[in-house]
Amino acid sequence: MWPKCIPLILLASAHLSLAASLAKILVYTRTLNFRHDSIPTAVEALKARSSSIDVEIDNTEDQNMFNDETLSAYDAVLFLSTTGDGMLDDAGKTAFQKYLNLGGNFIGIHAASDTLNTTAFYGQELGAYFDYHPELQNATILVLDDSHPSTQKLPTEWPVQDEMYNFKSDPRDVGAVVVLTVNESTYTDDGTRQYDQGSPHPIAWYQEHGAGVQSGGTAGRSFYTALGHLNETWQDDTFMSHVLGGIQWTLLANTTKAFNDSAVVGNGVTVAAGNNSSTNSSQTSDGNEHDSALTVSVWPVWYCAMSMVVVSLYFQ
Ligand SMILES: *[C@@H]1O[C@H](CO)[C@@H](O)[C@H](O)[C@H]1NC(C)=O
Ligand SMILES: *[C@@H]1O[C@H](CO)[C@@H](O)[C@H](O)[C@H]1NC(C)=O
Ligand SMILES: *[C@@H]1O[C@H](CO)[C@@H](O)[C@H](O)[C@H]1NC(C)=O
Ligand SMILES: *[C@@H]1O[C@H](CO)[C@@H](O)[C@H](O)[C@H]1NC(C)=O
Ligand SMILES: *[C@@H]1O[C@H](CO)[C@@H](O)[C@H](O)[C@H]1NC(C)=O
């Protein structure tokens, strides 16, 4: 037994020392109103970079994924250019609220703020609802907070071509911290603003404790960016550093299994660093598949180690 155990244990310790948490994110792209043709480009861009931040992405447009069991496997839910009020049914909204109460994290991108427009907890979790935007044009984004992971790689004055959203309220009212604003002198908005969105004009923000959580719940983090309209945007490294930084920061809420052993939601599966793609099967929209390869491979080692302890105690 001893000679068989030793290599196994050496192997296991090497394996475990390389281990990294693999967070899982459910990217929801269902649209009932306007559908951005950049959605496939965006999903592809996120999937292509996900392993660089130890994240696995599942993409779905199926509202039935919003049930307790399925959501509980995710470290964050990301609404990507979703549109429409009814894109989750009542059961889906209830499961989503419960997920947020259990420490689930949320990320919203672009039209996510024009989604579930009459669902109060969602509006608070995101921070503010979309009002209208002037036509797509060039504008200069200003970094308000350069210490946040979503802005660290951005120039202080960042030229973009995108839709400059106006919002129906000030996200700062629910406790959000604005990290990006837009210089309103650098583009034209002929629309009429009926709401106070605060100043300077909010474009991207975070919430340390997502305001969509109900009292008594464990609040995860929330991050939102209004940028991301065009295909070209999703092919731009600067923009991707903004989104990926926002995702990484959100997961570090430490309220899910990616960074918290006592968390109740999250993937909770560890993989060897640099080995993400080979040990993980589910790039599908199923969400119920789990990578059990490593968990299983550790069992004989554990069994072997325990036997050694028993044997050594016996012969003491
Ligand atoms: C954006 O990319 C998608 C494919 O990912 C393509 O179908 C669509 O036509 C592109 N949009 C534009 C405006 O080029
Ligand atoms: C807008 O910016 C893009 C690059 O993002 C540039 O190619 C284009 O010429 C600019 N358009 C105008 C009208 O300045
Ligand atoms: C905003 O843009 C205008 C016009 O380019 C410029 O004069 C002004 O200095 C900019 N403001 C800030 C805060 O960057
Ligand atoms: C989560 O854990 C990381 C790593 O231990 C730490 O740097 C970070 O501050 C923690 N976040 C919170 C919100 O406690
Ligand atoms: C870890 O998860 C537990 C269970 O949800 C929660 O009570 C605790 O606050 C979490 N830890 C952190 C650092 O958020």
XYZ file of C-alpha atoms and ligand atoms in Angstrom:
386
model
C 0.000 0.000 0.000
C 2.753 2.524 0.910
C 4.609 2.539 -2.419
C 1.317 2.929 -4.271
C 0.228 5.807 -2.075
C 3.315 7.990 -2.225
C 3.260 8.909 -5.940
C -0.473 9.501 -5.710
C -0.020 11.909 -2.840
C 2.808 13.755 -4.587
C 0.626 14.018 -7.664
C -2.319 15.301 -5.687
C -0.355 17.963 -3.855
C 1.097 19.213 -7.132
C -2.393 19.221 -8.613
C -3.970 21.038 -5.673
C -1.232 23.647 -5.415
C -2.027 24.675 -8.984
C -5.726 24.805 -8.268
C -7.733 27.947 -8.891
C -11.379 28.715 -8.340
C -13.450 28.543 -11.449
C -16.363 30.932 -11.213
C -19.373 30.304 -13.413
C -21.442 33.075 -14.965
C -24.850 32.789 -16.591
C -25.008 35.247 -19.490
C -28.654 35.993 -20.304
C -29.331 37.535 -23.735
C -33.097 37.248 -24.171
C -34.645 40.208 -26.004
C -38.343 41.023 -26.352
C -37.883 44.472 -27.865
C -34.857 45.778 -29.747
C -32.265 43.101 -30.461
C -28.635 44.215 -30.766
C -26.905 42.415 -33.595
C -23.714 42.636 -31.524
C -25.007 39.997 -29.065
C -23.245 37.023 -30.738
C -20.018 39.041 -31.036
C -20.275 39.974 -27.368
C -20.908 36.410 -26.193
C -18.000 35.175 -28.302
C -15.703 37.895 -26.907
C -16.656 37.018 -23.329
C -16.174 33.289 -23.918
C -12.826 33.854 -25.616
C -11.461 35.773 -22.614
C -13.239 33.959 -19.801
C -10.455 31.497 -19.000
C -8.011 34.406 -18.574
C -10.017 35.450 -15.498
C -10.851 31.907 -14.306
C -14.456 32.178 -15.382
C -16.680 29.833 -17.324
C -19.554 31.293 -19.324
C -22.905 29.696 -20.079
C -25.125 31.657 -22.455
C -28.897 31.257 -22.525
C -32.084 32.918 -23.748
C -34.236 30.418 -21.830
C -36.117 32.042 -18.960
C -36.691 28.582 -17.452
C -33.020 28.607 -16.403
C -34.170 31.081 -13.749
C -35.109 28.497 -11.132
C -33.511 27.927 -7.714
C -31.542 24.837 -8.618
C -30.041 26.130 -11.857
C -29.198 29.615 -10.585
C -27.522 28.204 -7.477
C -24.673 26.877 -9.664
C -23.621 30.384 -10.748
C -21.313 32.922 -9.135
C -22.933 35.733 -11.118
C -25.793 36.379 -13.488
C -24.977 38.760 -16.361
C -27.704 40.481 -18.417
C -26.141 41.307 -21.790
C -28.117 43.766 -23.967
C -31.359 42.208 -22.795
C -34.555 44.117 -23.597
C -38.189 43.952 -22.567
C -40.278 44.055 -19.477
C -41.532 40.486 -19.544
C -38.314 38.658 -20.314
C -38.586 36.769 -17.038
C -41.914 35.313 -15.903
C -43.047 35.574 -12.279
C -41.380 32.287 -11.305
C -38.131 33.481 -12.911
C -38.255 36.799 -11.057
C -38.885 35.027 -7.755
C -35.928 32.685 -8.308
C -33.707 35.616 -9.322
C -34.676 37.575 -6.193
C -33.902 34.513 -4.046
C -30.542 34.077 -5.798
C -29.627 37.691 -4.975
C -30.727 37.181 -1.347
C -28.379 34.186 -1.100
C -25.306 36.186 -2.099
C -25.602 35.936 -5.887
C -23.810 38.652 -7.878
C -25.146 40.680 -10.813
C -23.589 42.318 -13.875
C -25.562 44.394 -16.374
C -24.313 45.535 -19.779
C -25.775 48.164 -22.161
C -29.523 47.556 -22.691
C -29.740 45.532 -19.458
C -31.019 48.815 -17.994
C -33.957 48.669 -20.457
C -35.114 45.339 -19.046
C -37.685 44.270 -16.415
C -38.761 47.912 -16.303
C -41.507 47.346 -13.733
C -39.610 44.972 -11.433
C -38.444 47.157 -8.554
C -35.783 44.825 -7.157
C -34.173 44.506 -10.590
C -34.033 48.283 -11.087
C -32.337 48.657 -7.712
C -29.938 45.774 -8.305
C -28.844 47.368 -11.592
C -28.939 50.922 -10.224
C -31.106 52.950 -12.633
C -33.411 52.369 -15.578
C -32.613 53.540 -19.115
C -34.619 56.553 -20.337
C -33.487 57.311 -23.922
C -30.334 57.793 -25.960
C -29.354 60.223 -28.700
C -28.115 58.700 -31.973
C -24.968 56.587 -31.998
C -21.969 58.935 -32.167
C -18.495 59.634 -30.860
C -18.088 60.952 -27.338
C -15.425 61.240 -24.681
C -15.808 59.076 -21.599
C -14.138 60.371 -18.436
C -12.729 58.084 -15.762
C -14.092 59.294 -12.444
C -12.579 56.534 -10.302
C -9.310 55.104 -11.632
C -8.811 52.760 -8.685
C -11.562 50.362 -9.737
C -10.578 47.201 -11.698
C -13.040 48.183 -14.462
C -11.212 51.464 -15.152
C -7.573 50.722 -14.369
C -6.562 50.168 -17.995
C -8.585 53.045 -19.447
C -7.207 56.415 -20.525
C -8.460 59.293 -18.329
C -10.231 60.661 -21.411
C -11.492 57.722 -23.428
C -12.854 58.321 -26.955
C -15.663 55.898 -27.806
C -18.319 55.438 -30.449
C -21.430 54.326 -28.593
C -24.910 55.299 -27.419
C -24.797 57.740 -24.518
C -27.646 56.539 -22.331
C -29.759 58.790 -20.158
C -31.306 57.259 -17.060
C -34.582 57.705 -15.195
C -32.840 58.175 -11.841
C -29.443 58.738 -10.300
C -27.766 55.374 -9.540
C -26.018 57.122 -6.623
C -29.453 57.198 -4.933
C -29.284 53.430 -4.305
C -25.670 53.583 -3.142
C -23.892 53.012 -6.453
C -20.410 54.443 -6.983
C -20.038 55.937 -10.461
C -16.708 55.076 -12.134
C -17.309 56.406 -15.669
C -19.083 59.558 -16.806
C -19.372 61.248 -20.190
C -18.281 64.747 -21.129
C -21.608 66.136 -22.374
C -19.840 68.795 -24.466
C -18.358 66.104 -26.727
C -21.612 64.871 -28.323
C -25.061 66.055 -29.326
C -28.248 65.156 -27.492
C -31.375 66.784 -28.916
C -33.719 64.857 -26.646
C -35.634 66.223 -23.677
C -34.594 64.997 -20.278
C -37.450 64.503 -17.885
C -35.523 62.862 -15.077
C -32.629 63.765 -12.817
C -29.829 61.253 -13.390
C -27.358 63.189 -11.243
C -24.113 64.848 -12.222
C -21.650 64.105 -13.613
C -23.580 62.040 -16.165
C -23.330 58.370 -15.041
C -22.162 55.744 -17.575
C -20.753 52.880 -15.469
C -20.999 52.147 -11.766
C -20.726 49.514 -9.074
C -22.550 48.609 -5.893
C -20.619 46.953 -3.074
C -23.921 45.584 -1.802
C -26.400 45.118 -4.639
C -29.526 47.068 -3.669
C -31.866 44.414 -5.106
C -31.345 42.171 -2.064
C -34.202 41.882 0.421
C -33.688 42.728 4.064
C -32.018 39.855 5.907
C -30.393 38.581 2.714
C -26.658 38.373 1.943
C -25.993 41.036 -0.685
C -23.499 40.234 -3.413
C -21.949 42.858 -5.661
C -23.408 44.564 -8.726
C -21.691 46.200 -11.705
C -23.216 47.998 -14.682
C -21.847 49.611 -17.819
C -23.988 51.408 -20.390
C -21.375 50.895 -23.127
C -21.285 47.964 -25.576
C -23.553 48.767 -28.539
C -21.383 47.896 -31.545
C -19.586 44.777 -32.742
C -16.431 46.922 -32.943
C -16.758 47.738 -29.254
C -16.574 44.056 -28.371
C -13.479 43.662 -30.555
C -11.686 46.458 -28.697
C -9.148 45.470 -26.019
C -9.693 48.664 -24.043
C -13.427 48.052 -23.766
C -12.837 44.381 -22.888
C -10.499 45.411 -20.058
C -13.374 47.539 -18.712
C -15.889 44.668 -18.815
C -13.520 41.950 -17.573
C -12.314 44.190 -14.733
C -15.935 44.779 -13.749
C -16.640 41.042 -13.768
C -13.540 40.215 -11.705
C -14.380 42.885 -9.157
C -17.972 41.642 -8.899
C -16.929 38.052 -8.198
C -14.687 39.256 -5.356
C -17.818 39.991 -3.333
C -16.746 36.696 -1.722
C -20.410 35.839 -1.219
C -20.357 32.891 -3.638
C -18.445 29.629 -3.782
C -15.735 31.072 -6.039
C -14.196 32.801 -3.015
C -16.194 31.614 -0.014
C -16.309 28.041 1.251
C -19.460 28.660 3.261
C -21.359 30.328 0.444
C -24.580 28.680 -0.688
C -24.568 29.681 -4.358
C -21.803 29.444 -6.950
C -19.995 26.825 -8.951
C -17.728 25.524 -6.206
C -15.640 23.432 -8.580
C -11.894 23.878 -8.540
C -9.691 23.272 -11.555
C -5.974 23.217 -12.131
C -4.704 26.582 -13.343
C -4.337 26.791 -17.114
C -6.416 23.680 -17.526
C -9.861 25.223 -17.654
C -10.949 24.193 -21.087
C -9.886 20.587 -20.851
C -11.564 19.908 -17.525
C -14.776 21.715 -18.248
C -17.486 20.442 -20.447
C -20.361 22.841 -20.229
C -20.173 25.632 -22.748
C -23.830 24.817 -23.309
C -26.932 26.582 -22.160
C -27.864 23.637 -20.017
C -26.243 24.898 -16.831
C -26.764 21.629 -14.997
C -23.567 19.953 -16.058
C -20.759 19.998 -13.565
C -17.125 19.279 -13.895
C -16.521 16.461 -11.491
C -13.252 15.221 -13.012
C -10.984 16.733 -10.385
C -13.293 15.998 -7.475
C -13.365 12.363 -8.537
C -9.620 12.111 -9.141
C -8.908 13.366 -5.612
C -10.935 10.570 -3.989
C -8.392 7.717 -4.318
C -5.730 10.041 -2.909
C -7.880 10.920 0.058
C -8.723 7.263 0.611
C -5.048 6.347 0.395
C -4.012 9.060 2.847
C -6.671 7.999 5.338
C -5.530 4.365 5.082
C -1.974 5.478 5.829
C -3.133 7.342 8.913
C -5.048 4.287 10.141
C -2.085 1.978 9.427
C 0.409 4.250 11.158
C -1.833 4.584 14.221
C -2.242 0.785 14.356
C 1.528 0.144 14.265
C 2.427 2.917 16.709
C -22.219 42.161 -36.002
O -21.771 40.834 -35.959
C -22.776 39.867 -36.250
C -22.141 38.486 -36.129
O -21.559 38.309 -34.890
C -23.336 40.068 -37.620
O -24.400 39.176 -37.836
C -23.837 41.508 -37.752
O -24.266 41.745 -39.077
C -22.742 42.485 -37.385
N -23.285 43.847 -37.412
C -22.793 44.794 -38.193
C -23.489 46.111 -38.134
O -21.824 44.612 -38.912
C -15.511 58.320 -34.444
O -14.521 57.482 -33.875
C -14.064 56.469 -34.741
C -13.123 55.579 -33.958
O -13.749 55.133 -32.810
C -13.398 57.094 -35.958
O -13.002 56.072 -36.839
C -14.355 58.039 -36.642
O -13.672 58.723 -37.660
C -14.938 59.040 -35.659
N -15.987 59.801 -36.312
C -16.064 61.116 -36.239
C -17.215 61.762 -36.940
O -15.246 61.795 -35.611
C -15.241 68.461 -22.165
O -15.097 68.675 -23.532
C -14.933 70.048 -23.881
C -14.996 70.156 -25.404
O -14.042 69.314 -25.990
C -13.627 70.554 -23.277
O -13.447 71.919 -23.558
C -13.668 70.349 -21.762
O -12.432 70.687 -21.192
C -13.982 68.904 -21.419
N -14.205 68.768 -19.995
C -13.603 67.853 -19.259
C -13.983 67.819 -17.816
O -12.803 67.044 -19.732
C -12.499 39.010 -0.990
O -11.325 38.284 -0.846
C -10.197 38.893 -1.485
C -9.044 37.913 -1.409
O -8.940 37.392 -0.116
C -9.921 40.225 -0.817
O -8.825 40.856 -1.442
C -11.155 41.095 -0.936
O -10.967 42.308 -0.244
C -12.375 40.383 -0.371
N -13.571 41.171 -0.653
C -14.418 41.528 0.296
C -15.607 42.300 -0.156
O -14.264 41.249 1.464
C -19.711 33.667 2.869
O -20.987 33.054 2.709
C -21.781 33.029 3.872
C -23.038 32.235 3.558
O -23.798 32.906 2.569
C -22.092 34.457 4.307
O -22.865 34.436 5.486
C -20.800 35.212 4.518
O -21.094 36.556 4.800
C -19.926 35.132 3.280
N -18.639 35.764 3.507
C -18.325 36.965 3.002
C -16.929 37.441 3.235
O -19.121 37.642 2.388
